[in-house]
mmCIF file of C-alpha atoms and ligand atoms in Angstrom:
data_model
loop_
_atom_site.group_PDB
_atom_site.id
_atom_site.type_symbol
_atom_site.label_atom_id
_atom_site.label_comp_id
_atom_site.label_asym_id
_atom_site.label_seq_id
_atom_site.Cartn_x
_atom_site.Cartn_y
_atom_site.Cartn_z
ATOM 1 C CA UNK M 213 -9.077 3.444 -1.754
ATOM 2 C CA UNK M 214 -9.229 3.250 1.566
ATOM 3 C CA UNK M 215 -12.591 5.952 1.994
ATOM 4 C CA UNK M 216 -13.782 4.577 5.378
ATOM 5 C CA UNK M 217 -10.339 4.614 7.254
ATOM 6 C CA UNK M 218 -9.319 8.128 5.413
ATOM 7 C CA UNK M 219 -12.761 9.665 6.528
ATOM 8 C CA UNK M 220 -11.923 8.139 9.961
ATOM 9 C CA UNK M 221 -8.351 9.631 10.449
ATOM 10 C CA UNK M 222 -9.344 12.870 9.654
ATOM 11 C CA UNK M 223 -11.278 13.185 11.973
ATOM 12 C CA UNK M 224 -9.998 11.270 14.652
ATOM 13 C CA UNK M 225 -6.285 13.684 14.049
ATOM 14 C CA UNK M 226 -8.510 16.638 14.863
ATOM 15 C CA UNK M 227 -9.404 14.783 18.514
ATOM 16 C CA UNK M 228 -5.822 14.980 18.955
ATOM 17 C CA UNK M 229 -5.213 18.361 18.121
ATOM 18 C CA UNK M 230 -8.224 19.226 20.280
ATOM 19 C CA UNK M 231 -6.290 17.273 23.737
ATOM 20 C CA UNK M 232 -2.894 18.664 22.814
ATOM 21 C CA UNK M 233 -4.259 22.251 22.797
ATOM 22 C CA UNK M 234 -5.424 21.580 25.938
ATOM 23 C CA UNK M 235 -2.755 20.307 27.670
ATOM 24 C CA UNK M 236 -0.745 23.120 25.852
ATOM 25 C CA UNK M 237 -3.267 25.384 27.759
ATOM 26 C CA UNK M 238 -4.457 28.826 26.522
ATOM 27 C CA UNK M 239 -2.298 31.067 23.930
ATOM 28 C CA UNK M 240 -0.930 34.342 25.291
ATOM 29 C CA UNK M 241 -3.106 36.853 23.304
ATOM 30 C CA UNK M 242 -0.416 38.391 20.432
ATOM 31 C CA UNK M 243 0.912 34.384 20.011
ATOM 32 C CA UNK M 244 -2.741 33.929 18.585
ATOM 33 C CA UNK M 245 -1.908 36.281 15.601
ATOM 34 C CA UNK M 246 -2.581 35.209 11.887
ATOM 35 C CA UNK M 247 -0.228 33.398 10.539
ATOM 36 C CA UNK M 248 1.898 35.243 7.519
ATOM 37 C CA UNK M 249 1.817 34.462 4.068
ATOM 38 C CA UNK M 250 4.934 32.147 3.665
ATOM 39 C CA UNK M 251 3.731 29.805 7.019
ATOM 40 C CA UNK M 252 -0.022 29.223 5.403
ATOM 41 C CA UNK M 253 1.449 27.843 2.014
ATOM 42 C CA UNK M 254 3.757 25.459 4.203
ATOM 43 C CA UNK M 255 0.539 24.345 5.921
ATOM 44 C CA UNK M 256 -0.908 20.841 4.174
ATOM 45 C CA UNK M 257 -3.629 21.967 1.253
ATOM 46 C CA UNK M 258 -6.895 22.673 2.855
ATOM 47 C CA UNK M 259 -10.223 23.727 1.749
ATOM 48 C CA UNK M 260 -10.189 27.706 2.016
ATOM 49 C CA UNK M 261 -10.955 28.920 5.373
ATOM 50 C CA UNK M 262 -10.261 32.669 4.728
ATOM 51 C CA UNK M 263 -12.391 33.431 7.407
ATOM 52 C CA UNK M 264 -10.811 32.232 10.340
ATOM 53 C CA UNK M 265 -7.333 33.065 8.735
ATOM 54 C CA UNK M 266 -8.507 36.686 9.075
ATOM 55 C CA UNK M 267 -8.995 36.275 12.794
ATOM 56 C CA UNK M 268 -13.198 36.563 12.054
ATOM 57 C CA UNK M 269 -15.776 34.553 13.292
ATOM 58 C CA UNK M 270 -16.421 31.369 10.924
ATOM 59 C CA UNK M 271 -20.286 31.305 9.692
ATOM 60 C CA UNK M 272 -21.981 28.953 11.387
ATOM 61 C CA UNK M 273 -22.270 25.830 9.151
ATOM 62 C CA UNK M 274 -17.972 25.692 9.118
ATOM 63 C CA UNK M 275 -18.209 25.718 12.751
ATOM 64 C CA UNK M 276 -20.337 23.172 13.118
ATOM 65 C CA UNK M 277 -18.218 20.154 12.007
ATOM 66 C CA UNK M 278 -14.805 21.030 12.656
ATOM 67 C CA UNK M 279 -12.831 18.939 10.619
ATOM 68 C CA UNK M 280 -9.213 18.297 11.335
ATOM 69 C CA UNK M 281 -8.260 19.719 8.079
ATOM 70 C CA UNK M 282 -9.652 22.543 8.222
ATOM 71 C CA UNK M 283 -9.995 23.892 11.639
ATOM 72 C CA UNK M 284 -7.022 24.965 13.315
ATOM 73 C CA UNK M 285 -5.702 27.855 11.607
ATOM 74 C CA UNK M 286 -3.576 29.850 14.352
ATOM 75 C CA UNK M 287 0.551 29.617 14.821
ATOM 76 C CA UNK M 288 1.624 28.799 17.978
ATOM 77 C CA UNK M 289 4.644 30.445 18.273
ATOM 78 C CA UNK M 290 7.809 29.440 21.101
ATOM 79 C CA UNK M 291 5.032 27.353 22.854
ATOM 80 C CA UNK M 292 6.541 23.932 24.745
ATOM 81 C CA UNK M 293 5.198 21.525 25.730
ATOM 82 C CA UNK M 294 5.638 18.482 27.689
ATOM 83 C CA UNK M 295 2.605 15.920 26.491
ATOM 84 C CA UNK M 296 1.669 12.935 29.014
ATOM 85 C CA UNK M 297 0.263 10.166 28.246
ATOM 86 C CA UNK M 298 -3.278 11.019 29.556
ATOM 87 C CA UNK M 299 -3.405 14.139 27.338
ATOM 88 C CA UNK M 300 -4.071 11.983 24.078
ATOM 89 C CA UNK M 301 -5.474 8.957 26.199
ATOM 90 C CA UNK M 302 -8.734 9.434 24.914
ATOM 91 C CA UNK M 303 -7.686 10.164 21.564
ATOM 92 C CA UNK M 304 -5.305 7.158 21.489
ATOM 93 C CA UNK M 305 -8.647 4.973 22.467
ATOM 94 C CA UNK M 306 -10.626 6.300 19.014
ATOM 95 C CA UNK M 307 -7.383 5.626 16.659
ATOM 96 C CA UNK M 308 -7.166 2.406 18.019
ATOM 97 C CA UNK M 309 -10.896 1.409 17.373
ATOM 98 C CA UNK M 310 -11.299 3.476 13.949
ATOM 99 C CA UNK M 311 -8.295 0.634 13.216
ATOM 100 C CA UNK M 312 -9.367 -1.883 14.348
ATOM 101 C CA UNK M 313 -13.065 -1.202 12.852
ATOM 102 C CA UNK M 314 -11.156 -0.811 9.567
ATOM 103 C CA UNK M 315 -9.287 -3.973 9.994
ATOM 104 C CA UNK M 316 -6.491 -3.051 10.451
ATOM 105 C CA UNK M 317 -4.447 -6.460 12.568
ATOM 106 C CA UNK M 318 -4.480 -5.979 16.521
ATOM 107 C CA UNK M 319 -0.903 -6.350 16.128
ATOM 108 C CA UNK M 320 -0.560 -3.486 13.499
ATOM 109 C CA UNK M 321 -2.892 -1.253 15.277
ATOM 110 C CA UNK M 322 -0.421 -1.768 18.665
ATOM 111 C CA UNK M 323 2.476 -0.638 16.985
ATOM 112 C CA UNK M 324 0.967 2.097 15.282
ATOM 113 C CA UNK M 325 -0.424 3.863 18.541
ATOM 114 C CA UNK M 326 3.135 2.848 20.407
ATOM 115 C CA UNK M 327 4.907 4.784 17.441
ATOM 116 C CA UNK M 328 2.319 7.647 18.099
ATOM 117 C CA UNK M 329 2.966 6.955 21.825
ATOM 118 C CA UNK M 330 6.356 6.912 21.855
ATOM 119 C CA UNK M 331 6.536 10.360 19.304
ATOM 120 C CA UNK M 332 4.159 12.736 21.362
ATOM 121 C CA UNK M 333 4.708 11.458 24.928
ATOM 122 C CA UNK M 334 7.443 12.855 27.678
ATOM 123 C CA UNK M 335 9.126 14.890 25.291
ATOM 124 C CA UNK M 336 9.511 18.375 25.548
ATOM 125 C CA UNK M 337 7.834 19.890 21.993
ATOM 126 C CA UNK M 338 8.188 23.363 20.576
ATOM 127 C CA UNK M 339 4.974 23.554 19.092
ATOM 128 C CA UNK M 340 6.348 26.023 15.904
ATOM 129 C CA UNK M 341 3.837 24.733 13.957
ATOM 130 C CA UNK M 342 0.290 24.253 14.248
ATOM 131 C CA UNK M 343 -0.883 21.309 16.429
ATOM 132 C CA UNK M 344 -2.664 19.736 13.611
ATOM 133 C CA UNK M 345 0.497 19.537 12.194
ATOM 134 C CA UNK M 346 2.452 17.761 15.118
ATOM 135 C CA UNK M 347 -0.326 15.258 15.096
ATOM 136 C CA UNK M 348 -0.666 14.834 11.180
ATOM 137 C CA UNK M 349 3.331 14.610 11.187
ATOM 138 C CA UNK M 350 2.948 11.883 13.842
ATOM 139 C CA UNK M 351 0.480 9.714 12.617
ATOM 140 C CA UNK M 352 2.164 9.765 8.958
ATOM 141 C CA UNK M 353 5.349 8.222 10.548
ATOM 142 C CA UNK M 354 4.076 5.873 12.327
ATOM 143 C CA UNK M 355 2.600 4.828 9.536
ATOM 144 C CA UNK M 356 5.519 5.214 7.042
ATOM 145 C CA UNK M 357 7.048 2.611 10.274
ATOM 146 C CA UNK M 358 4.661 0.071 10.145
ATOM 147 C CA UNK M 359 4.371 0.157 6.304
ATOM 148 C CA UNK M 360 7.773 -0.681 5.597
ATOM 149 C CA UNK M 361 9.856 -0.400 2.784
ATOM 150 C CA UNK M 362 8.289 -0.707 -0.725
ATOM 151 C CA UNK M 363 9.301 -1.712 -4.211
ATOM 152 C CA UNK M 364 9.056 0.216 -7.152
ATOM 153 C CA UNK M 365 8.591 -2.144 -10.224
ATOM 154 C CA UNK M 366 10.074 0.251 -12.747
ATOM 155 C CA UNK M 367 12.724 1.710 -10.833
ATOM 156 C CA UNK M 368 13.259 -1.738 -10.130
ATOM 157 C CA UNK M 369 13.641 -2.651 -14.130
ATOM 158 C CA UNK M 370 15.209 0.209 -14.618
ATOM 159 C CA UNK M 371 18.276 -1.284 -12.502
ATOM 160 C CA UNK M 372 18.514 -4.659 -13.514
ATOM 161 C CA UNK M 373 20.163 -6.711 -15.784
ATOM 162 C CA UNK M 374 17.029 -7.563 -18.520
ATOM 163 C CA UNK M 375 15.515 -9.101 -19.616
ATOM 164 C CA UNK M 376 14.030 -8.935 -15.771
ATOM 165 C CA UNK M 377 12.049 -12.015 -14.930
ATOM 166 C CA UNK M 378 9.197 -12.128 -12.451
ATOM 167 C CA UNK M 379 7.457 -15.530 -11.563
ATOM 168 C CA UNK M 380 3.723 -15.135 -10.308
ATOM 169 C CA UNK M 381 2.521 -17.544 -7.769
ATOM 170 C CA UNK M 382 -0.199 -18.018 -5.049
ATOM 171 C CA UNK M 383 -3.576 -20.473 -4.581
ATOM 172 C CA UNK M 384 -6.413 -20.887 -7.039
ATOM 173 C CA UNK M 385 -8.525 -18.050 -7.849
ATOM 174 C CA UNK M 386 -6.544 -14.657 -6.487
ATOM 175 C CA UNK M 387 -6.038 -13.201 -9.888
ATOM 176 C CA UNK M 388 -2.979 -14.032 -10.812
ATOM 177 C CA UNK M 389 -3.776 -14.388 -14.101
ATOM 178 C CA UNK M 390 -5.681 -10.921 -14.642
ATOM 179 C CA UNK M 391 -2.854 -9.551 -12.395
ATOM 180 C CA UNK M 392 -0.274 -10.797 -14.747
ATOM 181 C CA UNK M 393 -2.218 -9.062 -17.721
ATOM 182 C CA UNK M 394 -2.053 -6.137 -16.041
ATOM 183 C CA UNK M 395 1.438 -5.962 -14.779
ATOM 184 C CA UNK M 396 1.884 -6.439 -18.226
ATOM 185 C CA UNK M 397 -0.081 -3.227 -19.355
ATOM 186 C CA UNK M 398 1.152 -1.444 -17.183
ATOM 187 C CA UNK M 399 5.328 -1.982 -18.049
ATOM 188 C CA UNK M 400 3.865 -1.277 -21.762
ATOM 189 C CA UNK M 401 2.465 2.062 -21.020
ATOM 190 C CA UNK M 402 5.732 2.853 -19.113
ATOM 191 C CA UNK M 403 7.452 2.337 -22.031
ATOM 192 C CA UNK M 404 8.806 -0.871 -21.056
ATOM 193 C CA UNK M 405 8.114 -4.496 -23.322
ATOM 194 C CA UNK M 406 6.965 -6.962 -22.191
ATOM 195 C CA UNK M 407 6.675 -11.142 -23.271
ATOM 196 C CA UNK M 408 3.991 -13.247 -21.045
ATOM 197 C CA UNK M 409 4.807 -16.918 -20.771
ATOM 198 C CA UNK M 410 1.438 -19.369 -20.018
ATOM 199 C CA UNK M 411 2.692 -21.360 -17.389
ATOM 200 C CA UNK M 412 -0.428 -22.700 -16.328
ATOM 201 C CA UNK M 413 -0.659 -25.341 -18.718
ATOM 202 C CA UNK M 414 -2.482 -27.736 -15.971
ATOM 203 C CA UNK M 415 -6.392 -25.708 -15.389
ATOM 204 C CA UNK M 416 -8.487 -26.143 -18.348
ATOM 205 C CA UNK M 417 -8.952 -23.093 -20.476
ATOM 206 C CA UNK M 418 -6.421 -21.033 -18.692
ATOM 207 C CA UNK M 419 -4.200 -21.333 -22.022
ATOM 208 C CA UNK M 420 -7.021 -19.477 -23.684
ATOM 209 C CA UNK M 421 -8.240 -17.464 -20.947
ATOM 210 C CA UNK M 422 -4.389 -15.665 -21.077
ATOM 211 C CA UNK M 423 -3.896 -15.372 -25.038
ATOM 212 C CA UNK M 424 -7.074 -13.841 -24.917
ATOM 213 C CA UNK M 425 -5.778 -10.823 -22.274
ATOM 214 C CA UNK M 426 -2.502 -10.910 -24.659
ATOM 215 C CA UNK M 427 -4.085 -10.363 -27.732
ATOM 216 C CA UNK M 428 -6.008 -7.184 -25.802
ATOM 217 C CA UNK M 429 -2.935 -6.096 -24.428
ATOM 218 C CA UNK M 430 -0.971 -6.219 -27.462
ATOM 219 C CA UNK M 431 1.807 -8.425 -26.041
ATOM 220 C CA UNK M 432 3.702 -11.224 -27.136
ATOM 221 C CA UNK M 433 2.823 -14.271 -25.450
ATOM 222 C CA UNK M 434 4.948 -17.701 -25.169
ATOM 223 C CA UNK M 435 2.562 -21.393 -24.787
ATOM 224 C CA UNK M 436 2.598 -24.376 -25.162
ATOM 225 C CA UNK M 437 0.116 -27.180 -25.199
ATOM 226 C CA UNK M 438 -2.061 -28.078 -22.317
ATOM 227 C CA UNK M 439 -0.403 -30.726 -20.067
ATOM 228 C CA UNK M 440 3.199 -29.678 -21.194
ATOM 229 C CA UNK M 441 5.870 -29.009 -18.426
ATOM 230 C CA UNK M 442 5.628 -25.181 -17.415
ATOM 231 C CA UNK M 443 9.054 -24.825 -16.706
ATOM 232 C CA UNK M 444 9.576 -25.161 -20.527
ATOM 233 C CA UNK M 445 7.392 -23.071 -21.158
ATOM 234 C CA UNK M 446 8.945 -20.272 -19.097
ATOM 235 C CA UNK M 447 11.976 -21.422 -20.145
ATOM 236 C CA UNK M 448 10.894 -20.516 -23.703
ATOM 237 C CA UNK M 449 9.899 -17.099 -22.570
ATOM 238 C CA UNK M 450 12.875 -16.403 -21.136
ATOM 239 C CA UNK M 451 14.646 -17.289 -23.989
ATOM 240 C CA UNK M 452 12.394 -15.154 -26.633
ATOM 241 C CA UNK M 453 13.022 -12.255 -24.311
ATOM 242 C CA UNK M 454 16.714 -12.438 -24.143
ATOM 243 C CA UNK M 455 16.461 -12.748 -28.129
ATOM 244 C CA UNK M 456 14.299 -9.912 -28.347
ATOM 245 C CA UNK M 457 16.066 -7.454 -26.109
ATOM 246 C CA UNK M 458 12.284 -7.431 -24.076
ATOM 247 C CA UNK M 459 12.658 -5.782 -20.930
ATOM 248 C CA UNK M 460 10.182 -8.743 -18.539
ATOM 249 C CA UNK M 461 9.536 -11.755 -18.639
ATOM 250 C CA UNK M 462 5.898 -12.441 -16.907
ATOM 251 C CA UNK M 463 5.424 -15.709 -15.496
ATOM 252 C CA UNK M 464 1.908 -17.130 -14.895
ATOM 253 C CA UNK M 465 1.313 -20.115 -12.919
ATOM 254 C CA UNK M 466 -1.469 -22.747 -12.479
ATOM 255 C CA UNK M 467 -3.065 -21.980 -8.572
ATOM 256 C CA UNK M 468 -2.062 -24.403 -6.243
ATOM 257 C CA UNK M 469 -2.538 -24.666 -2.405
ATOM 258 C CA UNK M 470 0.630 -25.225 -0.418
ATOM 259 C CA UNK M 471 -0.036 -28.958 0.813
ATOM 260 C CA UNK M 472 -0.354 -30.106 -2.875
ATOM 261 C CA UNK M 473 3.160 -31.268 -2.518
ATOM 262 C CA UNK M 474 3.496 -32.200 -6.179
ATOM 263 C CA UNK M 475 2.457 -29.199 -7.604
ATOM 264 C CA UNK M 476 4.652 -27.064 -5.286
ATOM 265 C CA UNK M 477 7.399 -29.439 -6.301
ATOM 266 C CA UNK M 478 6.680 -27.947 -9.747
ATOM 267 C CA UNK M 479 6.904 -24.672 -8.897
ATOM 268 C CA UNK M 480 10.622 -24.820 -7.579
ATOM 269 C CA UNK M 481 11.398 -26.922 -10.765
ATOM 270 C CA UNK M 482 10.097 -23.486 -12.261
ATOM 271 C CA UNK M 483 11.867 -21.637 -10.287
ATOM 272 C CA UNK M 484 15.272 -23.021 -10.568
ATOM 273 C CA UNK M 485 14.859 -23.953 -14.418
ATOM 274 C CA UNK M 486 13.636 -20.119 -15.041
ATOM 275 C CA UNK M 487 15.370 -18.323 -12.446
ATOM 276 C CA UNK M 488 13.691 -15.685 -11.555
ATOM 277 C CA UNK M 489 14.822 -12.210 -10.131
ATOM 278 C CA UNK M 490 11.069 -11.613 -8.355
ATOM 279 C CA UNK M 491 9.060 -14.314 -7.525
ATOM 280 C CA UNK M 492 5.492 -12.411 -6.239
ATOM 281 C CA UNK M 493 2.955 -13.798 -4.293
ATOM 282 C CA UNK M 494 -0.652 -12.961 -5.342
ATOM 283 C CA UNK M 495 -3.511 -13.136 -2.628
ATOM 284 C CA UNK M 496 -6.362 -11.090 -2.559
ATOM 285 C CA UNK M 497 -6.476 -8.318 0.078
ATOM 286 C CA UNK M 498 -9.495 -8.796 1.468
ATOM 287 C CA UNK M 499 -7.898 -12.275 2.586
ATOM 288 C CA UNK M 500 -6.769 -10.878 5.663
ATOM 289 C CA UNK M 501 -4.921 -12.729 8.328
ATOM 290 C CA UNK M 502 -5.079 -15.723 5.325
ATOM 291 C CA UNK M 503 -3.365 -14.307 2.945
ATOM 292 C CA UNK M 504 -0.459 -12.966 4.965
ATOM 293 C CA UNK M 505 -0.561 -17.253 6.367
ATOM 294 C CA UNK M 506 -0.643 -18.055 2.963
ATOM 295 C CA UNK M 507 2.260 -16.008 1.928
ATOM 296 C CA UNK M 508 4.341 -16.997 4.588
ATOM 297 C CA UNK M 509 3.698 -21.100 3.551
ATOM 298 C CA UNK M 510 4.934 -19.893 -0.216
ATOM 299 C CA UNK M 511 7.656 -18.146 0.890
ATOM 300 C CA UNK M 512 9.146 -21.275 3.018
ATOM 301 C CA UNK M 513 8.500 -23.686 -0.143
ATOM 302 C CA UNK M 514 9.340 -21.185 -3.004
ATOM 303 C CA UNK M 515 10.749 -18.009 -1.722
ATOM 304 C CA UNK M 516 8.740 -14.338 -1.898
ATOM 305 C CA UNK M 517 10.335 -11.414 -2.920
ATOM 306 C CA UNK M 518 7.130 -9.222 -3.254
ATOM 307 C CA UNK M 519 3.625 -9.345 -3.077
ATOM 308 C CA UNK M 520 0.431 -8.167 -4.515
ATOM 309 C CA UNK M 521 -2.846 -8.025 -3.272
ATOM 310 C CA UNK M 522 -5.820 -8.125 -5.536
ATOM 311 C CA UNK M 523 -9.748 -7.084 -5.136
ATOM 312 C CA UNK M 524 -8.718 -3.824 -3.211
ATOM 313 C CA UNK M 525 -11.990 -2.573 -4.886
ATOM 314 C CA UNK M 526 -14.047 -5.249 -2.963
ATOM 315 C CA UNK M 527 -12.382 -4.216 0.580
ATOM 316 C CA UNK M 528 -13.313 -0.333 0.778
ATOM 317 C CA UNK M 529 -11.635 -0.211 4.544
ATOM 318 C CA UNK M 530 -8.205 -0.602 3.039
ATOM 319 C CA UNK M 531 -6.942 -1.941 7.182
ATOM 320 C CA UNK M 532 -6.650 -5.606 5.786
ATOM 321 C CA UNK M 533 -3.911 -4.107 3.075
ATOM 322 C CA UNK M 534 -1.627 -2.386 5.520
ATOM 323 C CA UNK M 535 -2.229 -5.076 7.702
ATOM 324 C CA UNK M 536 -0.309 -7.634 5.202
ATOM 325 C CA UNK M 537 1.759 -5.079 4.118
ATOM 326 C CA UNK M 538 3.466 -4.980 7.647
ATOM 327 C CA UNK M 539 2.918 -8.692 8.408
ATOM 328 C CA UNK M 540 4.387 -10.198 5.977
ATOM 329 C CA UNK M 541 7.681 -8.731 5.815
ATOM 330 C CA UNK M 542 7.620 -8.388 1.845
ATOM 331 C CA UNK M 543 7.096 -5.377 -0.145
ATOM 332 C CA UNK M 544 3.864 -4.944 -1.870
ATOM 333 C CA UNK M 545 4.166 -3.820 -5.548
ATOM 334 C CA UNK M 546 0.548 -3.235 -5.926
ATOM 335 C CA UNK M 547 -2.767 -3.497 -5.010
ATOM 336 C CA UNK M 548 -5.476 -4.712 -7.848
ATOM 337 C CA UNK M 549 -8.806 -2.462 -7.384
ATOM 338 C CA UNK M 550 -11.329 -4.219 -10.327
ATOM 339 C CA UNK M 551 -10.926 -6.100 -13.386
ATOM 340 C CA UNK M 552 -10.104 -3.972 -15.540
ATOM 341 C CA UNK M 553 -6.463 -3.534 -17.020
ATOM 342 C CA UNK M 554 -5.812 -0.017 -15.586
ATOM 343 C CA UNK M 555 -7.068 -1.154 -12.550
ATOM 344 C CA UNK M 556 -3.492 -1.859 -10.805
ATOM 345 C CA UNK M 557 -1.968 0.708 -8.123
ATOM 346 C CA UNK M 558 1.772 0.802 -7.122
ATOM 347 C CA UNK M 559 1.978 0.624 -3.280
ATOM 348 C CA UNK M 560 4.765 2.599 -2.011
ATOM 349 C CA UNK M 561 4.491 3.149 1.858
ATOM 350 C CA UNK M 562 4.623 7.348 0.709
ATOM 351 C CA UNK M 563 1.711 7.194 -1.765
ATOM 352 C CA UNK M 564 -0.596 5.028 0.495
ATOM 353 C CA UNK M 565 0.565 7.462 3.549
ATOM 354 C CA UNK M 566 -0.419 10.423 0.837
ATOM 355 C CA UNK M 567 -3.663 9.145 0.243
ATOM 356 C CA UNK M 568 -4.896 8.584 3.419
ATOM 357 C CA UNK M 569 -3.679 11.794 5.132
ATOM 358 C CA UNK M 570 -2.717 14.093 2.606
ATOM 359 C CA UNK M 571 0.739 15.311 0.577
ATOM 360 C CA UNK M 572 4.042 14.932 2.415
ATOM 361 C CA UNK M 573 7.607 13.580 2.472
ATOM 362 C CA UNK M 574 6.804 11.692 5.634
ATOM 363 C CA UNK M 575 8.387 8.048 4.576
ATOM 364 C CA UNK M 576 11.516 9.338 3.253
HETATM 365 N N1 GTP T 140 -13.198 -7.011 -8.525
HETATM 366 C C1 GTP T 140 -11.593 -7.359 -8.543
HETATM 367 N N2 GTP T 140 -11.502 -8.736 -9.250
HETATM 368 C C2 GTP T 140 -10.554 -9.752 -9.745
HETATM 369 C C3 GTP T 140 -8.792 -8.268 -9.628
HETATM 370 N N3 GTP T 140 -8.153 -9.301 -9.863
HETATM 371 C C4 GTP T 140 -8.566 -10.414 -10.285
HETATM 372 N N4 GTP T 140 -10.009 -9.950 -10.239
HETATM 373 C C5 GTP T 140 -10.895 -11.177 -11.002
HETATM 374 O O1 GTP T 140 -10.882 -12.395 -10.438
HETATM 375 C C6 GTP T 140 -11.415 -13.672 -10.879
HETATM 376 C C7 GTP T 140 -10.141 -14.557 -10.888
HETATM 377 O O2 GTP T 140 -8.836 -13.724 -11.402
HETATM 378 P P1 GTP T 140 -7.823 -14.924 -12.426
HETATM 379 O O3 GTP T 140 -6.713 -13.837 -12.641
HETATM 380 O O4 GTP T 140 -8.254 -15.582 -13.068
HETATM 381 O O5 GTP T 140 -7.373 -15.885 -11.111
HETATM 382 P P2 GTP T 140 -6.194 -16.885 -10.880
HETATM 383 O O6 GTP T 140 -5.549 -16.722 -10.025
HETATM 384 O O7 GTP T 140 -5.663 -16.872 -12.290
HETATM 385 O O8 GTP T 140 -6.830 -18.204 -11.074
HETATM 386 P P3 GTP T 140 -6.631 -19.569 -11.025
HETATM 387 O O9 GTP T 140 -5.634 -19.972 -12.578
HETATM 388 O O10 GTP T 140 -7.345 -20.356 -11.700
HETATM 389 O O11 GTP T 140 -5.696 -19.929 -10.089
HETATM 390 C C8 GTP T 140 -11.355 -13.138 -11.974
HETATM 391 O O12 GTP T 140 -13.200 -12.750 -12.397
HETATM 392 C C9 GTP T 140 -10.695 -11.308 -12.102
HETATM 393 O O13 GTP T 140 -11.505 -10.638 -13.382
HETATM 394 C C10 GTP T 140 -9.013 -7.230 -8.666
HETATM 395 O O14 GTP T 140 -8.306 -6.745 -8.436
HETATM 396 N N5 GTP T 140 -10.304 -6.567 -8.146
HETATM 397 MG MG1 MG T 141 -4.654 -17.910 -13.314
#
């Protein structure tokens, strides 16, 4: 996931480190001592850099292309630094380019840059740890900031009255039905029971499609005939769940564009009848800004509590998902990452930041 962005961010953080080192000036000799054992352990997970730690010259090939994660091993103690914007102007510009090239939308890029600047520039900073950590933490907190609060579905289900009713909405072909099946499988794997409501009674073949999924993953499905009122199907699904102590109702619906007034009215009716706890808007990660606009249109008509972005596997850059997460203003529940039932990843801000920049609790 996010492979392109991940690699580029590693290189760019290294560049920040160099610039800050330069601005901080040379180290007094005794302060350039090797770090103590417990301090090394406190650093993020690293590839082995034993030779540098021991104060010896690293082998030639290790020195050739230093990355952010294996480069600076010298702890700088008691060194204070007041960074000015000019000290990090160049790496900031590079970071901006990396984000834009990886489909992070301009306003989101601007916000990440502004947060980094705010964190690093104009403050007297004691560099108690390595410069790498300073930059890394600042980038992590900027990313957490733009990703907002996440929504953990398992926690949500645990904390809400049963059955938890989830209505899936969105335009045609974005992956709603597949996602309903994936979420049912995910819930089942995590010890929750689910029933699927075959609420797409409109498109020919839709009921058989979801029936096949339900049978494969071994989840009960409630269906009526093609052309039936989807509100009635989903009402029955909720009644079934209540009667059988099922934890979650997952309601599939027909794809529709927001400008199809009759179909949107149908969705409003479903909402009134089914009374969902969560209305989840499903769109493709690769749709980028189009997804943001459509999500807002759906939000205005039927409401949206959370978003699922599918086909993230077709977007190695990953910036679009981050942009949508920020711009749409609703938590992203999952990313769809393929056509298999297991190809679904919870999209918690902390896990995204961990994926991109390594572990830690930056989004606390
Ligand atoms: N690569 C990839 N394909 C996906 C993903 N999610 C869904 N698909 C594929 O996208 C196509 C459409 O998926 P559906 O689940 O039928 O989409 P839908 O939104 O229910 O479509 P309508 O009911 O016609 O509106 C299928 O071929 C799915 O296998 C994903 O995360 N990655
Ligand atoms: Mg469908």
